[in-house]
Amino acid sequence: MFKQNKLANENFLSILDITTEELIHILKVAKKIKNKELKIEFKDKVLGLIFDKASTRTRVSFQVAMSRIGGSTIDLNPTTSQIGRGEPIKDTARVLSRYCDVLAIRTFNHSDLEEYAKWSSKPVINALTDLEHPCQALADFLTIQEEFHDLRNVVLTFIGDGNNVANSLILCGALLGVEVRIACPKGHEPDPLVIKKAQQINNHETSLSILNDPNLAVKGSNVIYTDVWSSMGEESLKEEKDKKFRGFTVDSNLLKKADKNAIVLHCLPAYRSKEITEDVFESKNSRIFEQAENRMHAQQALLSCLIQ
Ligand code: CP
Ligand code: NVA
């Protein structure tokens, strides 16, 4: 199945690095892996992890995914490696890609990730930057697909900050022909280039809307998605953003306005009583922990496509 795989040895820095066909393929493989209909073996392959920011899910799901396919991971903590001392990315990338078969990197500036990719001789995976979180989006759409099967009539509404998670959801939604609505306070819209790209990919009138009213956005939605109001690196903006985002909490009133079978997603970690209330987080509509589990299956599928 992977012999003519066009993704082999390619980078996955953005959802834009894959085509609709490749995205559907990754989701299909992930589903098969999850259902134990497919077993991937990559004995002796090594994934190098570099995390400049905290992580639970991404780090552990990559570690477990690698171990399940017979490989292993090396977790390079920037504070104990020379990365923290400021060794240039181009040197680190050239060295690590001689040891490892694939690298997954979580950092701040997307341009730093691109610099790693430029100098690495092995595939580089975006494990979250300030611009995108594409691995998260793979798991999100795997979860949505498990619930609704046919994605064509699904309306996904993201309530909150137009951040990295929102950007990848928009692009993934565009590739899959899913209607995406973003409800955010003025001034916190998703990246303009991401919006432009999504509109170029899927240019139906209703394919993407950016709104400032969560009550309006949520009407008839099948998926309600939220994330923290202040992302990692925005700690100093927390107080100001908490005020600005009042009215954007996903609570039971908002949930009632969505489709009655709507599911609730959150990439985690979550701040209860800020972007989501405890009752909605724990409600029967929540698929948050299925979504977290799916990180592992989706990344195993991704690795199986990228590793040669
Ligand atoms: N959703 C997510 O990426 O979680 P972590 O920050 O724990 O990896
Ligand atoms: N938007 C969040 C996602 C965390 C998984 C952040 O970047 O901190």
mmCIF file of N, CA and C and ligand atoms in Angstrom, residues 53 106 128 133 163-165 227-228 230-232 267-269, ligand 2:
data_model
loop_
_atom_site.group_PDB
_atom_site.id
_atom_site.type_symbol
_atom_site.label_atom_id
_atom_site.label_comp_id
_atom_site.label_asym_id
_atom_site.label_seq_id
_atom_site.Cartn_x
_atom_site.Cartn_y
_atom_site.Cartn_z
ATOM 1 N N LYS A 53 8.441 23.832 23.770
ATOM 2 C CA LYS A 53 7.291 24.191 24.612
ATOM 3 C C LYS A 53 6.816 22.913 25.295
ATOM 4 N N ARG A 106 8.377 20.883 18.096
ATOM 5 C CA ARG A 106 7.420 21.876 18.620
ATOM 6 C C ARG A 106 8.208 23.125 18.983
ATOM 7 N N LEU A 128 3.590 21.418 16.511
ATOM 8 C CA LEU A 128 2.949 22.679 16.925
ATOM 9 C C LEU A 128 3.935 23.843 16.806
ATOM 10 N N HIS A 133 -1.001 23.618 13.966
ATOM 11 C CA HIS A 133 -0.897 22.377 14.740
ATOM 12 C C HIS A 133 -1.522 21.263 13.879
ATOM 13 N N ASN A 163 -6.183 30.866 16.510
ATOM 14 C CA ASN A 163 -4.785 30.489 16.792
ATOM 15 C C ASN A 163 -4.290 29.360 15.875
ATOM 16 N N ASN A 164 -3.190 28.744 16.284
ATOM 17 C CA ASN A 164 -2.578 27.644 15.525
ATOM 18 C C ASN A 164 -3.557 26.486 15.268
ATOM 19 N N VAL A 165 -4.333 26.144 16.293
ATOM 20 C CA VAL A 165 -5.290 25.032 16.165
ATOM 21 C C VAL A 165 -6.378 25.419 15.150
ATOM 22 N N ASP A 227 -10.493 25.999 22.191
ATOM 23 C CA ASP A 227 -9.105 25.850 22.663
ATOM 24 C C ASP A 227 -8.841 27.015 23.620
ATOM 25 N N VAL A 228 -7.720 26.963 24.299
ATOM 26 C CA VAL A 228 -7.364 28.028 25.251
ATOM 27 C C VAL A 228 -7.399 29.396 24.583
ATOM 28 N N SER A 230 -5.416 31.911 25.595
ATOM 29 C CA SER A 230 -4.015 32.362 25.492
ATOM 30 C C SER A 230 -3.132 31.135 25.273
ATOM 31 N N SER A 231 -2.479 31.110 24.144
ATOM 32 C CA SER A 231 -1.633 29.959 23.812
ATOM 33 C C SER A 231 -0.282 30.061 24.513
ATOM 34 N N MET A 232 0.477 28.979 24.450
ATOM 35 C CA MET A 232 1.818 28.987 25.045
ATOM 36 C C MET A 232 2.634 30.111 24.401
ATOM 37 N N CYS A 267 -8.757 20.494 22.024
ATOM 38 C CA CYS A 267 -7.467 19.814 21.797
ATOM 39 C C CYS A 267 -6.745 19.494 23.094
ATOM 40 N N LEU A 268 -7.097 20.178 24.180
ATOM 41 C CA LEU A 268 -6.485 20.027 25.507
ATOM 42 C C LEU A 268 -5.048 20.559 25.513
ATOM 43 N N PRO A 269 -4.543 21.053 26.612
ATOM 44 C CA PRO A 269 -5.200 21.142 27.924
ATOM 45 C C PRO A 269 -6.270 22.235 27.954
HETATM 46 N N1 NVA B 2 -3.269 26.848 21.077
HETATM 47 C C1 NVA B 2 -2.609 26.079 22.104
HETATM 48 C C2 NVA B 2 -2.663 24.629 21.759
HETATM 49 C C3 NVA B 2 -2.050 23.728 22.791
HETATM 50 C C4 NVA B 2 -2.083 22.292 22.374
HETATM 51 C C5 NVA B 2 -1.186 26.559 22.298
HETATM 52 O O1 NVA B 2 -0.518 26.802 21.297
HETATM 53 O O2 NVA B 2 -0.755 26.698 23.436
#
